[in-house]
Coordinates of C-alpha atoms and ligand atoms in Angstrom, one line a residue:
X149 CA -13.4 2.2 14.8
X150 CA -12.9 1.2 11.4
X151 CA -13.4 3.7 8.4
X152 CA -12.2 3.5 4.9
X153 CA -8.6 3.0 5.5
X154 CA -9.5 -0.1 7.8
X155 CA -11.8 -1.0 5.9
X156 CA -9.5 -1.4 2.9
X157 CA -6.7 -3.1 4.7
X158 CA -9.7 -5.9 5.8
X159 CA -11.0 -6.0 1.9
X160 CA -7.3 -6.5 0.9
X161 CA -6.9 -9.5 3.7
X162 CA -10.1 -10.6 2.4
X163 CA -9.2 -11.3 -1.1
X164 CA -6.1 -12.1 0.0
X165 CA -7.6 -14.8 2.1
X166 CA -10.8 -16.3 0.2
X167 CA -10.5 -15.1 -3.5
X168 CA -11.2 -17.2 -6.0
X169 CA -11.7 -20.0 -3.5
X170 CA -14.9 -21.8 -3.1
X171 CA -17.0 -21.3 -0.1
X172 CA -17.3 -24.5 1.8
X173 CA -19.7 -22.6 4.6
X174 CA -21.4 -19.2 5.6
X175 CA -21.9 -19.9 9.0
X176 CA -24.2 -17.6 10.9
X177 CA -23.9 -17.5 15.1
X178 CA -25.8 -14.8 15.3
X179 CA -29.8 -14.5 13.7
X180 CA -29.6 -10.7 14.0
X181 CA -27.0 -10.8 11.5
X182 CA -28.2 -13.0 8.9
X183 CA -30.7 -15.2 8.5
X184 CA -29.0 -18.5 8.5
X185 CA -31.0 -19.9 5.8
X186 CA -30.1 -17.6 3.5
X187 CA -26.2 -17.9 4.1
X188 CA -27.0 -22.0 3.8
X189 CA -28.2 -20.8 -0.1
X190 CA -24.5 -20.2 -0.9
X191 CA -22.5 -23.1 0.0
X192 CA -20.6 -24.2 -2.8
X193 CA -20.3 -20.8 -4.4
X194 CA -17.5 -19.5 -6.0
X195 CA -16.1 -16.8 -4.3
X196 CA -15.0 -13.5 -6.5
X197 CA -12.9 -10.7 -5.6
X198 CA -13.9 -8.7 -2.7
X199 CA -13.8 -4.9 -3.1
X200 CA -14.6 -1.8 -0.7
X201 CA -17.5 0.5 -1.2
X202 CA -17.3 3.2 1.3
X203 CA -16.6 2.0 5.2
X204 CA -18.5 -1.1 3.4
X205 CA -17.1 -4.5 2.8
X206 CA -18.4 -7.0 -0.3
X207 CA -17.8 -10.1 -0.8
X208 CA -19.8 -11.9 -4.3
X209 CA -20.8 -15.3 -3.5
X210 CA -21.9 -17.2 -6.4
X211 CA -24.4 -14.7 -8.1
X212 CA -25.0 -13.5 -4.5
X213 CA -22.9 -10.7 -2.7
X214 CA -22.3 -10.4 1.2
X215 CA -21.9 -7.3 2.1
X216 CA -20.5 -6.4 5.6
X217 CA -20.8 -3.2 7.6
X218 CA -18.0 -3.3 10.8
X219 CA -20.1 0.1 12.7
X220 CA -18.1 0.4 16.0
X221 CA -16.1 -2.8 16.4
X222 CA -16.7 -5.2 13.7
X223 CA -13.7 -6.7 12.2
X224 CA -12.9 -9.7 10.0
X225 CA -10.1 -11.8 11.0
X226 CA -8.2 -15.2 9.9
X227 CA -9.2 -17.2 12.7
X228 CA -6.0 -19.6 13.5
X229 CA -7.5 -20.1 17.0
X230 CA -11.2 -20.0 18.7
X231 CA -12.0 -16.4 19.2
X232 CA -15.0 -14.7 21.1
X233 CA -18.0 -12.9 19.8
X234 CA -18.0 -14.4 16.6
X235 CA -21.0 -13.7 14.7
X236 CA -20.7 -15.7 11.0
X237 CA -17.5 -17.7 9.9
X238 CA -16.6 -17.9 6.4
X239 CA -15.4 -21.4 5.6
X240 CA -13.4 -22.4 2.6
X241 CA -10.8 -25.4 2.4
X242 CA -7.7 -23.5 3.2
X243 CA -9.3 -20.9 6.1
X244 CA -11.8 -19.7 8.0
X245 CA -12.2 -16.1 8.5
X246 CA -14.5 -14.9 11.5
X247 CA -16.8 -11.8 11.5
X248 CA -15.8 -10.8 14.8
X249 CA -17.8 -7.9 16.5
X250 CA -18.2 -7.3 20.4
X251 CA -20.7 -5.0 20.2
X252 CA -22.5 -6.7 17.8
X253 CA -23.7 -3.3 15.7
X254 CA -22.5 -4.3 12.7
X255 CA -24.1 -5.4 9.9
X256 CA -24.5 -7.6 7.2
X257 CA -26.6 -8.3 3.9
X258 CA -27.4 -11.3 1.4
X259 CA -28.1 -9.7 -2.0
X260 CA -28.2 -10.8 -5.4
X261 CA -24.8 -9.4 -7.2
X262 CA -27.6 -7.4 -9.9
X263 CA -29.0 -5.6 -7.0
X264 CA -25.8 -4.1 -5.4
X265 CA -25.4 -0.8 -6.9
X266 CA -29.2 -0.2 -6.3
X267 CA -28.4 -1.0 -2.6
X268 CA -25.9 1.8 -2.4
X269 CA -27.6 4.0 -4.3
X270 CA -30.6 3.8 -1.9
X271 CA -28.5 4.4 1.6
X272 CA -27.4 7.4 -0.5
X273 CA -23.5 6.7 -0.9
X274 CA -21.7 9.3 -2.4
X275 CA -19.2 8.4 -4.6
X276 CA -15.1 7.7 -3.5
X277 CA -12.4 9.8 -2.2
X278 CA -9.8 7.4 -3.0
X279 CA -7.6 5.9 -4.9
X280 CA -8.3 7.6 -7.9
X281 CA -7.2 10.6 -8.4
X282 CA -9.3 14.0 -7.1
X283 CA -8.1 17.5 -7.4
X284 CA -9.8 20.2 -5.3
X285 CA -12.2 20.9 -8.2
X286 CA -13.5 17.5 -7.3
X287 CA -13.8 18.2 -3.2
X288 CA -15.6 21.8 -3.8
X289 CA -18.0 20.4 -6.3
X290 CA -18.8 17.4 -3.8
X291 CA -19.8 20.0 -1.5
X292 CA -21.1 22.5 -3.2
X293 CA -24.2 24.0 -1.6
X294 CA -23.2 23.3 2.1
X295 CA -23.4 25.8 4.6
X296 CA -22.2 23.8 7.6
X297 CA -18.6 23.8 8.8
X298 CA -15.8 21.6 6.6
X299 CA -16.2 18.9 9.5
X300 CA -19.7 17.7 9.6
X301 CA -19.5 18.4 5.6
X302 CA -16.9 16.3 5.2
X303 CA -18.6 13.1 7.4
X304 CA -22.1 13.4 4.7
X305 CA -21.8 9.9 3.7
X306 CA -24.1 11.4 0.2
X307 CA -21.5 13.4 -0.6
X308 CA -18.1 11.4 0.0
X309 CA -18.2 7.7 1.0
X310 CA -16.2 6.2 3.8
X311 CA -14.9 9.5 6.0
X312 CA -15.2 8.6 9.1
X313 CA -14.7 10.9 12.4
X314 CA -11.0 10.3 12.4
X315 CA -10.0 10.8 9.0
X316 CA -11.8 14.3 8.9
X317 CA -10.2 15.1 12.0
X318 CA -6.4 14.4 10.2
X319 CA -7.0 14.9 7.0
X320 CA -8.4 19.3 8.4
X321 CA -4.8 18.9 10.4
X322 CA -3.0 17.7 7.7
X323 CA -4.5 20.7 5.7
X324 CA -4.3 22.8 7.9
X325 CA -7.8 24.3 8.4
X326 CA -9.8 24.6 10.7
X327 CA -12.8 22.1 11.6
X328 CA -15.0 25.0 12.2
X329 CA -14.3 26.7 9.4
X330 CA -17.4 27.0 6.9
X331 CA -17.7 25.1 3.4
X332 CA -18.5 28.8 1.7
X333 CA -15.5 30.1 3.4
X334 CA -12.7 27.9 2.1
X335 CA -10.8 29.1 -1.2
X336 CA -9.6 26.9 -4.3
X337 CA -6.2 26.3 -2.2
X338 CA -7.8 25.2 0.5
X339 CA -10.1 22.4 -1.4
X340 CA -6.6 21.3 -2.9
X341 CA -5.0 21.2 0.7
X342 CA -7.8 18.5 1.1
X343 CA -7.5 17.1 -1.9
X344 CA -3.6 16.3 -1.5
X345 CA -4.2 15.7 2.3
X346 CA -6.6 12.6 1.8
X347 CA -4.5 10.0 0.2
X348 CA -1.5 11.4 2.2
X349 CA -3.5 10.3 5.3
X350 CA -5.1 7.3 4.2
X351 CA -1.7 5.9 2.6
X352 CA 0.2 6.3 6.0
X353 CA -2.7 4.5 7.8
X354 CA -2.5 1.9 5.3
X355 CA 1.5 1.7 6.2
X356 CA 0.9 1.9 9.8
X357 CA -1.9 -1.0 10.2
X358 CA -2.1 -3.1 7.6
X359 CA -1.6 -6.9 9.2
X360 CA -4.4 -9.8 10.0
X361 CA -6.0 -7.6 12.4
X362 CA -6.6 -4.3 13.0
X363 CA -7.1 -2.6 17.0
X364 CA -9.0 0.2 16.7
X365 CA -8.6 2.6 19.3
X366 CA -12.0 2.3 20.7
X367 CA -11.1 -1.0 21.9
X368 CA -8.6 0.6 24.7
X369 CA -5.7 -1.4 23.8
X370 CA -2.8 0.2 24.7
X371 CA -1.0 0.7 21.3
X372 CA 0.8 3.7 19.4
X373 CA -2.2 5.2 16.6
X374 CA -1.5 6.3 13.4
X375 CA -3.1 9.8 14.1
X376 CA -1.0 13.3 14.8
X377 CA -3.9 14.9 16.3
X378 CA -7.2 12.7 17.3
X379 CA -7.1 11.3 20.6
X380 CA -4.1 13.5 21.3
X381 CA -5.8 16.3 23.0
X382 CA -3.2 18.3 25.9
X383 CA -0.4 16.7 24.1
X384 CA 1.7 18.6 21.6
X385 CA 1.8 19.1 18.0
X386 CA 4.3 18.2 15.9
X387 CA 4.6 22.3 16.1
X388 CA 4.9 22.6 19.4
X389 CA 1.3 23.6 20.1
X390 CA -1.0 22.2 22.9
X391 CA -3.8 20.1 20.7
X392 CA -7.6 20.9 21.5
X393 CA -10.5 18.9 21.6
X394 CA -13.8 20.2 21.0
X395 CA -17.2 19.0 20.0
X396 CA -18.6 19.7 17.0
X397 CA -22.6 18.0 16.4
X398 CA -22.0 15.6 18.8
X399 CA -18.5 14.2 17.1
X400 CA -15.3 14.7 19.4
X401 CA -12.7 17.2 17.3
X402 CA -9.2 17.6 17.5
X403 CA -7.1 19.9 15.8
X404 CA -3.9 22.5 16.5
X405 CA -5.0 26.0 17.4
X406 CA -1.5 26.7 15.7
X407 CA -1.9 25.1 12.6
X408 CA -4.8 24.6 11.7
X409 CA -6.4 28.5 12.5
X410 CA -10.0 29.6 12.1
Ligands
LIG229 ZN1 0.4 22.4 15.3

């Protein structure tokens, strides 16, 4: 399901697609999503530079700003040929890009530009992991004051936008700690094992599936993931080890009982 790293590669296909065109249409399938006189408002707009805020897309619109929340399948794609469960198009001259979404749990929002920050501010959305830079320092201060395990810490959308269930789950492997260890237990070294783990994962995801559409595993299309440990439970490690799955508040969790131990 998509989290920051898909999220980024659909913002970059975005702007990449509909920057600095002008938006012929917003056309709404689905009510639930928009109200279709609303998106009829901004025909004609300009269309700025779309950016990532979290796991959330925007996209300004004239003075207005779309955002888009993907939840468990939502995706935006160029659409070259008729797709199913479309829910909005975005029409300009050169393409139309579909808001595609089979479960149809995403979301989306028509907002005055002036009010956007506000909007995030209210959800509360911590600030970002990623791309700029942030040292361990940065990690331990985000979570300063949890008790809870490193996992479920790590997933508070207050504290750190955009980690989703997967990129905790590599980014622990990739620093080798434990998901069960707790926030009070981890040392300066292992907040900068984080630190240097986060951009190390999201950069090789950002290798792996950057293209005009993402397939996110939850979709059960056969194809090789990005990941060394989620979804790999009874397979090995790249050590050798047997990868467990557990369940930590209600999330599935993988990690190597070799490498990563409590
Ligand atoms: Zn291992």
């Amino acid at each position: 399901m998509p989290e920051l790293p898909e999220v980024e590669i659909m913002t970059r296909n975005a702007r990449r697609w509909l920057s600095g065109q002008t938006l012929a249409a917003l056309e709404v399938l689905d009510d639930a999503l928009l109200p279709a006189a609303s998106a009829a408002a901004v025909a004609g707009a300009h269309i700025g530079e779309a950016r990532r805020r979290g796991k959330y897309l925007c996209l300004p619109l004239g003075t207005q700003t779309l955002i888009l929340h993907f939840r468990m399948t939502g995706k935006v794609v160029l659409e070259t040929e008729p797709r199913r469960h479309v829910r909005a198009r975005i029409h300009t001259d050169a393409h139309t890009v579909a808001f595609v979404d089979t479960r149809r749990l995403g979301c989306a929002w028509l907002l005055p530009t002036s009010e956007v920050s506000a909007f995030f501010d209210a959800i509360p959305l911590g600030p970002e992991p990623w791309p700029m830079p942030r040292d361990g320092a940065w990690w331990a201060a985000r979570l300063s004051g949890t008790r809870s395990a490193i996992k479920p810490a790590l997933l508070r959308q207050d504290r750190i936008a955009g980690l989703g269930n997967i990129a905790v789950v590599e980014i622990l492997h990739r620093a080798k700690l434990h998901p069960a260890r707790t926030v009070p237990s981890l040392t300066a070294s292992d907040f900068a094992a984080i630190a240097a783990a986060a951009p190390v994962f999201i950069a090789h995801v950002l290798a792996v599936e950057s293209g005009p559409e993402i397939h996110y595993v939850n979709e059960g299309a056969a194809i090789p993931t990005p990941f060394l440990v989620y979804g790999r439970a009874g397979l090995a490690c790249t050590c050798g080890s047997t990868i467990e799955r557990t369940v930590q508040s209600g999330r599935a969790t993988f990690s190597c009982p070799n490498c990563q131990r409590r």
